[in-house]
Amino acid sequence: MTQIFFEDRENQSPEQRETDLMSRLAPHLQQAIKSCPGLAAHLKGIDVSAVTSRRALAELPVLRKTTLMQAQAENPPFGGFADATQLSGTRIFMSPGPVWEPQPPGLDPWMSARALFAAGIRSGDRVHNAFSYHMTPGGFIIDEGARALGCLVFPAGVGN
């Protein structure tokens, strides 16, 4: 039988998906503010255990890029917005600004395998990855997702 979905949760009803997402949101935020002092300072005075709906999520203050860049300049490289204990063996990227971004840990940390699967890519396929593999994450996002699917990757991003 042909696999239609990458994972079972893709076949959830919208109501199940919403319940699942919102049940994980507050615990995720609670852990994040424990391990990321920059985020804890940004959300100071907010009861993140009450963030259990999209409405509550929308009430959180937006972190402006200029604020993040200032925090990163004062406390390099991530300004207290990343848990350094989780970054061993990963990468650091730079986006315009500059803003320094850590690669999340684990195989396919951006979960791009799901998108590639939806596009029809399957284990054993050869993937020609034309994204850059330099200081931006695009090349690695596609590379790691394709490899997580079991593909052979041809890294063909542009040179310097």
mmCIF file with all atom_site columns, C-alpha atoms in Angstrom:
data_model
loop_
_atom_site.group_PDB
_atom_site.id
_atom_site.type_symbol
_atom_site.label_atom_id
_atom_site.label_alt_id
_atom_site.label_comp_id
_atom_site.label_asym_id
_atom_site.label_entity_id
_atom_site.label_seq_id
_atom_site.pdbx_PDB_ins_code
_atom_site.Cartn_x
_atom_site.Cartn_y
_atom_site.Cartn_z
_atom_site.occupancy
_atom_site.B_iso_or_equiv
_atom_site.pdbx_formal_charge
_atom_site.auth_seq_id
_atom_site.auth_comp_id
_atom_site.auth_asym_id
_atom_site.auth_atom_id
_atom_site.pdbx_PDB_model_num
ATOM 1   C CA . MET A 1 1   ? 0.000   0.000  0.000  1.00 0.00 ? 1   MET A CA 1
ATOM 2   C CA . THR A 1 2   ? 1.296   3.459  -0.900 1.00 0.00 ? 2   THR A CA 1
ATOM 3   C CA . GLN A 1 3   ? 1.922   5.799  2.002  1.00 0.00 ? 3   GLN A CA 1
ATOM 4   C CA . ILE A 1 4   ? -0.200  8.921  1.487  1.00 0.00 ? 4   ILE A CA 1
ATOM 5   C CA . PHE A 1 5   ? 0.797   10.928 4.552  1.00 0.00 ? 5   PHE A CA 1
ATOM 6   C CA . PHE A 1 6   ? 4.262   11.473 5.959  1.00 0.00 ? 6   PHE A CA 1
ATOM 7   C CA . GLU A 1 7   ? 2.970   10.964 9.513  1.00 0.00 ? 7   GLU A CA 1
ATOM 8   C CA . ASP A 1 8   ? -0.357  10.057 11.075 1.00 0.00 ? 8   ASP A CA 1
ATOM 9   C CA . ARG A 1 9   ? -1.015  13.467 12.611 1.00 0.00 ? 9   ARG A CA 1
ATOM 10  C CA . GLU A 1 10  ? -1.373  14.937 9.108  1.00 0.00 ? 10  GLU A CA 1
ATOM 11  C CA . ASN A 1 11  ? -4.684  13.123 8.916  1.00 0.00 ? 11  ASN A CA 1
ATOM 12  C CA . GLN A 1 12  ? -6.088  14.699 12.091 1.00 0.00 ? 12  GLN A CA 1
ATOM 13  C CA . SER A 1 13  ? -9.277  16.667 11.980 1.00 0.00 ? 13  SER A CA 1
ATOM 14  C CA . PRO A 1 14  ? -8.826  20.427 12.320 1.00 0.00 ? 14  PRO A CA 1
ATOM 15  C CA . GLU A 1 15  ? -10.266 20.172 15.830 1.00 0.00 ? 15  GLU A CA 1
ATOM 16  C CA . GLN A 1 16  ? -7.817  17.407 16.839 1.00 0.00 ? 16  GLN A CA 1
ATOM 17  C CA . ARG A 1 17  ? -4.906  19.363 15.371 1.00 0.00 ? 17  ARG A CA 1
ATOM 18  C CA . GLU A 1 18  ? -5.885  22.515 17.263 1.00 0.00 ? 18  GLU A CA 1
ATOM 19  C CA . THR A 1 19  ? -6.294  20.633 20.542 1.00 0.00 ? 19  THR A CA 1
ATOM 20  C CA . ASP A 1 20  ? -2.928  18.926 20.075 1.00 0.00 ? 20  ASP A CA 1
ATOM 21  C CA . LEU A 1 21  ? -1.099  22.149 19.201 1.00 0.00 ? 21  LEU A CA 1
ATOM 22  C CA . MET A 1 22  ? -2.613  24.205 21.998 1.00 0.00 ? 22  MET A CA 1
ATOM 23  C CA . SER A 1 23  ? -2.032  21.480 24.620 1.00 0.00 ? 23  SER A CA 1
ATOM 24  C CA . ARG A 1 24  ? 1.700   21.592 23.833 1.00 0.00 ? 24  ARG A CA 1
ATOM 25  C CA . LEU A 1 25  ? 2.068   25.382 23.595 1.00 0.00 ? 25  LEU A CA 1
ATOM 26  C CA . ALA A 1 26  ? 2.163   26.440 27.275 1.00 0.00 ? 26  ALA A CA 1
ATOM 27  C CA . PRO A 1 27  ? 4.571   23.658 28.345 1.00 0.00 ? 27  PRO A CA 1
ATOM 28  C CA . HIS A 1 28  ? 6.834   24.564 25.409 1.00 0.00 ? 28  HIS A CA 1
ATOM 29  C CA . LEU A 1 29  ? 6.845   28.233 26.409 1.00 0.00 ? 29  LEU A CA 1
ATOM 30  C CA . GLN A 1 30  ? 7.463   27.340 30.056 1.00 0.00 ? 30  GLN A CA 1
ATOM 31  C CA . GLN A 1 31  ? 10.519  25.265 29.104 1.00 0.00 ? 31  GLN A CA 1
ATOM 32  C CA . ALA A 1 32  ? 11.764  27.949 26.720 1.00 0.00 ? 32  ALA A CA 1
ATOM 33  C CA . ILE A 1 33  ? 11.734  30.717 29.316 1.00 0.00 ? 33  ILE A CA 1
ATOM 34  C CA . LYS A 1 34  ? 13.565  28.434 31.783 1.00 0.00 ? 34  LYS A CA 1
ATOM 35  C CA . SER A 1 35  ? 16.402  27.809 29.336 1.00 0.00 ? 35  SER A CA 1
ATOM 36  C CA . CYS A 1 36  ? 16.510  31.122 27.430 1.00 0.00 ? 36  CYS A CA 1
ATOM 37  C CA . PRO A 1 37  ? 17.103  34.160 29.651 1.00 0.00 ? 37  PRO A CA 1
ATOM 38  C CA . GLY A 1 38  ? 16.576  36.593 26.780 1.00 0.00 ? 38  GLY A CA 1
ATOM 39  C CA . LEU A 1 39  ? 13.120  35.181 26.140 1.00 0.00 ? 39  LEU A CA 1
ATOM 40  C CA . ALA A 1 40  ? 12.379  35.152 29.875 1.00 0.00 ? 40  ALA A CA 1
ATOM 41  C CA . ALA A 1 41  ? 13.217  38.868 30.032 1.00 0.00 ? 41  ALA A CA 1
ATOM 42  C CA . HIS A 1 42  ? 11.112  39.573 26.931 1.00 0.00 ? 42  HIS A CA 1
ATOM 43  C CA . LEU A 1 43  ? 8.097   37.766 28.426 1.00 0.00 ? 43  LEU A CA 1
ATOM 44  C CA . LYS A 1 44  ? 8.635   39.001 31.990 1.00 0.00 ? 44  LYS A CA 1
ATOM 45  C CA . GLY A 1 45  ? 5.358   39.424 33.839 1.00 0.00 ? 45  GLY A CA 1
ATOM 46  C CA . ILE A 1 46  ? 3.407   37.186 31.436 1.00 0.00 ? 46  ILE A CA 1
ATOM 47  C CA . ASP A 1 47  ? 1.871   33.968 32.703 1.00 0.00 ? 47  ASP A CA 1
ATOM 48  C CA . VAL A 1 48  ? 2.879   31.682 29.843 1.00 0.00 ? 48  VAL A CA 1
ATOM 49  C CA . SER A 1 49  ? 0.957   28.790 31.428 1.00 0.00 ? 49  SER A CA 1
ATOM 50  C CA . ALA A 1 50  ? -2.187  30.674 30.338 1.00 0.00 ? 50  ALA A CA 1
ATOM 51  C CA . VAL A 1 51  ? -1.151  30.681 26.666 1.00 0.00 ? 51  VAL A CA 1
ATOM 52  C CA . THR A 1 52  ? -3.462  27.873 25.591 1.00 0.00 ? 52  THR A CA 1
ATOM 53  C CA . SER A 1 53  ? -5.277  29.413 22.636 1.00 0.00 ? 53  SER A CA 1
ATOM 54  C CA . ARG A 1 54  ? -4.538  31.327 19.479 1.00 0.00 ? 54  ARG A CA 1
ATOM 55  C CA . ARG A 1 55  ? -6.061  34.414 21.063 1.00 0.00 ? 55  ARG A CA 1
ATOM 56  C CA . ALA A 1 56  ? -3.678  34.164 24.042 1.00 0.00 ? 56  ALA A CA 1
ATOM 57  C CA . LEU A 1 57  ? -0.754  33.551 21.690 1.00 0.00 ? 57  LEU A CA 1
ATOM 58  C CA . ALA A 1 58  ? -1.653  36.671 19.708 1.00 0.00 ? 58  ALA A CA 1
ATOM 59  C CA . GLU A 1 59  ? -1.475  38.707 22.939 1.00 0.00 ? 59  GLU A CA 1
ATOM 60  C CA . LEU A 1 60  ? 2.223   37.924 23.478 1.00 0.00 ? 60  LEU A CA 1
ATOM 61  C CA . PRO A 1 61  ? 4.529   40.850 22.704 1.00 0.00 ? 61  PRO A CA 1
ATOM 62  C CA . VAL A 1 62  ? 6.269   40.775 19.342 1.00 0.00 ? 62  VAL A CA 1
ATOM 63  C CA . LEU A 1 63  ? 10.060  40.569 19.500 1.00 0.00 ? 63  LEU A CA 1
ATOM 64  C CA . ARG A 1 64  ? 11.322  43.192 17.072 1.00 0.00 ? 64  ARG A CA 1
ATOM 65  C CA . LYS A 1 65  ? 14.356  42.425 14.947 1.00 0.00 ? 65  LYS A CA 1
ATOM 66  C CA . THR A 1 66  ? 16.139  45.521 16.241 1.00 0.00 ? 66  THR A CA 1
ATOM 67  C CA . THR A 1 67  ? 15.621  44.331 19.823 1.00 0.00 ? 67  THR A CA 1
ATOM 68  C CA . LEU A 1 68  ? 16.960  40.881 18.959 1.00 0.00 ? 68  LEU A CA 1
ATOM 69  C CA . MET A 1 69  ? 19.997  42.375 17.203 1.00 0.00 ? 69  MET A CA 1
ATOM 70  C CA . GLN A 1 70  ? 20.747  44.546 20.249 1.00 0.00 ? 70  GLN A CA 1
ATOM 71  C CA . ALA A 1 71  ? 20.442  41.533 22.579 1.00 0.00 ? 71  ALA A CA 1
ATOM 72  C CA . GLN A 1 72  ? 22.744  39.504 20.329 1.00 0.00 ? 72  GLN A CA 1
ATOM 73  C CA . ALA A 1 73  ? 25.333  42.321 20.269 1.00 0.00 ? 73  ALA A CA 1
ATOM 74  C CA . GLU A 1 74  ? 25.240  42.518 24.079 1.00 0.00 ? 74  GLU A CA 1
ATOM 75  C CA . ASN A 1 75  ? 25.229  38.747 24.653 1.00 0.00 ? 75  ASN A CA 1
ATOM 76  C CA . PRO A 1 76  ? 26.667  36.978 21.583 1.00 0.00 ? 76  PRO A CA 1
ATOM 77  C CA . PRO A 1 77  ? 25.833  35.034 19.636 1.00 0.00 ? 77  PRO A CA 1
ATOM 78  C CA . PHE A 1 78  ? 22.105  34.509 20.385 1.00 0.00 ? 78  PHE A CA 1
ATOM 79  C CA . GLY A 1 79  ? 21.268  37.160 22.957 1.00 0.00 ? 79  GLY A CA 1
ATOM 80  C CA . GLY A 1 80  ? 19.842  34.649 25.410 1.00 0.00 ? 80  GLY A CA 1
ATOM 81  C CA . PHE A 1 81  ? 17.195  33.486 22.926 1.00 0.00 ? 81  PHE A CA 1
ATOM 82  C CA . ALA A 1 82  ? 18.614  29.988 22.399 1.00 0.00 ? 82  ALA A CA 1
ATOM 83  C CA . ASP A 1 83  ? 19.360  27.160 24.812 1.00 0.00 ? 83  ASP A CA 1
ATOM 84  C CA . ALA A 1 84  ? 23.097  26.715 24.287 1.00 0.00 ? 84  ALA A CA 1
ATOM 85  C CA . THR A 1 85  ? 23.009  23.298 26.001 1.00 0.00 ? 85  THR A CA 1
ATOM 86  C CA . GLN A 1 86  ? 20.965  21.970 23.066 1.00 0.00 ? 86  GLN A CA 1
ATOM 87  C CA . LEU A 1 87  ? 23.252  23.199 20.299 1.00 0.00 ? 87  LEU A CA 1
ATOM 88  C CA . SER A 1 88  ? 26.268  20.884 20.512 1.00 0.00 ? 88  SER A CA 1
ATOM 89  C CA . GLY A 1 89  ? 27.114  19.603 17.044 1.00 0.00 ? 89  GLY A CA 1
ATOM 90  C CA . THR A 1 90  ? 24.762  21.945 15.174 1.00 0.00 ? 90  THR A CA 1
ATOM 91  C CA . ARG A 1 91  ? 25.401  25.068 13.075 1.00 0.00 ? 91  ARG A CA 1
ATOM 92  C CA . ILE A 1 92  ? 25.125  28.840 13.367 1.00 0.00 ? 92  ILE A CA 1
ATOM 93  C CA . PHE A 1 93  ? 23.596  30.776 10.474 1.00 0.00 ? 93  PHE A CA 1
ATOM 94  C CA . MET A 1 94  ? 23.417  34.477 9.725  1.00 0.00 ? 94  MET A CA 1
ATOM 95  C CA . SER A 1 95  ? 20.382  36.155 8.253  1.00 0.00 ? 95  SER A CA 1
ATOM 96  C CA . PRO A 1 96  ? 20.191  39.764 7.121  1.00 0.00 ? 96  PRO A CA 1
ATOM 97  C CA . GLY A 1 97  ? 20.580  42.241 9.905  1.00 0.00 ? 97  GLY A CA 1
ATOM 98  C CA . PRO A 1 98  ? 22.754  40.415 10.888 1.00 0.00 ? 98  PRO A CA 1
ATOM 99  C CA . VAL A 1 99  ? 20.792  38.071 13.098 1.00 0.00 ? 99  VAL A CA 1
ATOM 100 C CA . TRP A 1 100 ? 22.533  34.928 14.302 1.00 0.00 ? 100 TRP A CA 1
ATOM 101 C CA . GLU A 1 101 ? 20.364  31.817 14.202 1.00 0.00 ? 101 GLU A CA 1
ATOM 102 C CA . PRO A 1 102 ? 21.132  28.390 15.669 1.00 0.00 ? 102 PRO A CA 1
ATOM 103 C CA . GLN A 1 103 ? 20.270  25.217 13.842 1.00 0.00 ? 103 GLN A CA 1
ATOM 104 C CA . PRO A 1 104 ? 17.941  23.155 16.015 1.00 0.00 ? 104 PRO A CA 1
ATOM 105 C CA . PRO A 1 105 ? 19.319  19.760 17.117 1.00 0.00 ? 105 PRO A CA 1
ATOM 106 C CA . GLY A 1 106 ? 18.368  16.420 15.630 1.00 0.00 ? 106 GLY A CA 1
ATOM 107 C CA . LEU A 1 107 ? 17.749  14.812 12.262 1.00 0.00 ? 107 LEU A CA 1
ATOM 108 C CA . ASP A 1 108 ? 15.650  17.097 10.030 1.00 0.00 ? 108 ASP A CA 1
ATOM 109 C CA . PRO A 1 109 ? 15.278  19.814 12.696 1.00 0.00 ? 109 PRO A CA 1
ATOM 110 C CA . TRP A 1 110 ? 13.201  22.043 10.401 1.00 0.00 ? 110 TRP A CA 1
ATOM 111 C CA . MET A 1 111 ? 10.846  19.154 9.553  1.00 0.00 ? 111 MET A CA 1
ATOM 112 C CA . SER A 1 112 ? 11.295  19.722 5.842  1.00 0.00 ? 112 SER A CA 1
ATOM 113 C CA . ALA A 1 113 ? 10.948  15.999 5.114  1.00 0.00 ? 113 ALA A CA 1
ATOM 114 C CA . ARG A 1 114 ? 7.180   16.427 5.453  1.00 0.00 ? 114 ARG A CA 1
ATOM 115 C CA . ALA A 1 115 ? 7.099   19.126 2.747  1.00 0.00 ? 115 ALA A CA 1
ATOM 116 C CA . LEU A 1 116 ? 9.382   17.136 0.459  1.00 0.00 ? 116 LEU A CA 1
ATOM 117 C CA . PHE A 1 117 ? 7.198   14.051 0.961  1.00 0.00 ? 117 PHE A CA 1
ATOM 118 C CA . ALA A 1 118 ? 4.105   16.109 0.087  1.00 0.00 ? 118 ALA A CA 1
ATOM 119 C CA . ALA A 1 119 ? 5.895   17.182 -3.106 1.00 0.00 ? 119 ALA A CA 1
ATOM 120 C CA . GLY A 1 120 ? 6.287   13.520 -4.117 1.00 0.00 ? 120 GLY A CA 1
ATOM 121 C CA . ILE A 1 121 ? 9.900   12.912 -3.088 1.00 0.00 ? 121 ILE A CA 1
ATOM 122 C CA . ARG A 1 122 ? 10.484  9.414  -1.710 1.00 0.00 ? 122 ARG A CA 1
ATOM 123 C CA . SER A 1 123 ? 13.259  7.275  -0.262 1.00 0.00 ? 123 SER A CA 1
ATOM 124 C CA . GLY A 1 124 ? 15.803  6.345  -2.919 1.00 0.00 ? 124 GLY A CA 1
ATOM 125 C CA . ASP A 1 125 ? 15.188  9.469  -5.010 1.00 0.00 ? 125 ASP A CA 1
ATOM 126 C CA . ARG A 1 126 ? 18.066  11.713 -6.002 1.00 0.00 ? 126 ARG A CA 1
ATOM 127 C CA . VAL A 1 127 ? 17.601  15.330 -4.933 1.00 0.00 ? 127 VAL A CA 1
ATOM 128 C CA . HIS A 1 128 ? 19.434  18.134 -6.716 1.00 0.00 ? 128 HIS A CA 1
ATOM 129 C CA . ASN A 1 129 ? 19.645  20.797 -4.002 1.00 0.00 ? 129 ASN A CA 1
ATOM 130 C CA . ALA A 1 130 ? 20.440  24.165 -5.588 1.00 0.00 ? 130 ALA A CA 1
ATOM 131 C CA . PHE A 1 131 ? 20.190  26.188 -2.360 1.00 0.00 ? 131 PHE A CA 1
ATOM 132 C CA . SER A 1 132 ? 23.336  27.770 -0.947 1.00 0.00 ? 132 SER A CA 1
ATOM 133 C CA . TYR A 1 133 ? 25.177  25.865 1.780  1.00 0.00 ? 133 TYR A CA 1
ATOM 134 C CA . HIS A 1 134 ? 26.937  28.926 3.149  1.00 0.00 ? 134 HIS A CA 1
ATOM 135 C CA . MET A 1 135 ? 25.912  31.177 6.036  1.00 0.00 ? 135 MET A CA 1
ATOM 136 C CA . THR A 1 136 ? 22.177  30.769 5.405  1.00 0.00 ? 136 THR A CA 1
ATOM 137 C CA . PRO A 1 137 ? 20.166  27.655 6.333  1.00 0.00 ? 137 PRO A CA 1
ATOM 138 C CA . GLY A 1 138 ? 18.317  26.979 3.038  1.00 0.00 ? 138 GLY A CA 1
ATOM 139 C CA . GLY A 1 139 ? 20.740  24.366 1.738  1.00 0.00 ? 139 GLY A CA 1
ATOM 140 C CA . PHE A 1 140 ? 20.813  22.475 5.017  1.00 0.00 ? 140 PHE A CA 1
ATOM 141 C CA . ILE A 1 141 ? 17.040  22.640 5.468  1.00 0.00 ? 141 ILE A CA 1
ATOM 142 C CA . ILE A 1 142 ? 16.452  20.815 2.184  1.00 0.00 ? 142 ILE A CA 1
ATOM 143 C CA . ASP A 1 143 ? 19.529  18.587 2.529  1.00 0.00 ? 143 ASP A CA 1
ATOM 144 C CA . GLU A 1 144 ? 18.585  17.269 5.942  1.00 0.00 ? 144 GLU A CA 1
ATOM 145 C CA . GLY A 1 145 ? 14.933  16.757 5.039  1.00 0.00 ? 145 GLY A CA 1
ATOM 146 C CA . ALA A 1 146 ? 15.849  14.820 1.898  1.00 0.00 ? 146 ALA A CA 1
ATOM 147 C CA . ARG A 1 147 ? 18.366  12.683 3.770  1.00 0.00 ? 147 ARG A CA 1
ATOM 148 C CA . ALA A 1 148 ? 15.772  12.017 6.507  1.00 0.00 ? 148 ALA A CA 1
ATOM 149 C CA . LEU A 1 149 ? 13.553  10.604 3.754  1.00 0.00 ? 149 LEU A CA 1
ATOM 150 C CA . GLY A 1 150 ? 16.400  8.361  2.572  1.00 0.00 ? 150 GLY A CA 1
ATOM 151 C CA . CYS A 1 151 ? 17.295  10.340 -0.536 1.00 0.00 ? 151 CYS A CA 1
ATOM 152 C CA . LEU A 1 152 ? 20.692  10.770 -2.151 1.00 0.00 ? 152 LEU A CA 1
ATOM 153 C CA . VAL A 1 153 ? 21.458  14.511 -2.151 1.00 0.00 ? 153 VAL A CA 1
ATOM 154 C CA . PHE A 1 154 ? 23.476  16.317 -4.812 1.00 0.00 ? 154 PHE A CA 1
ATOM 155 C CA . PRO A 1 155 ? 24.535  19.584 -3.080 1.00 0.00 ? 155 PRO A CA 1
ATOM 156 C CA . ALA A 1 156 ? 24.734  22.040 -5.945 1.00 0.00 ? 156 ALA A CA 1
ATOM 157 C CA . GLY A 1 157 ? 24.326  25.443 -4.315 1.00 0.00 ? 157 GLY A CA 1
ATOM 158 C CA . VAL A 1 158 ? 26.061  28.461 -5.722 1.00 0.00 ? 158 VAL A CA 1
ATOM 159 C CA . GLY A 1 159 ? 29.681  29.171 -4.832 1.00 0.00 ? 159 GLY A CA 1
ATOM 160 C CA . ASN A 1 160 ? 31.026  32.179 -2.984 1.00 0.00 ? 160 ASN A CA 1
#
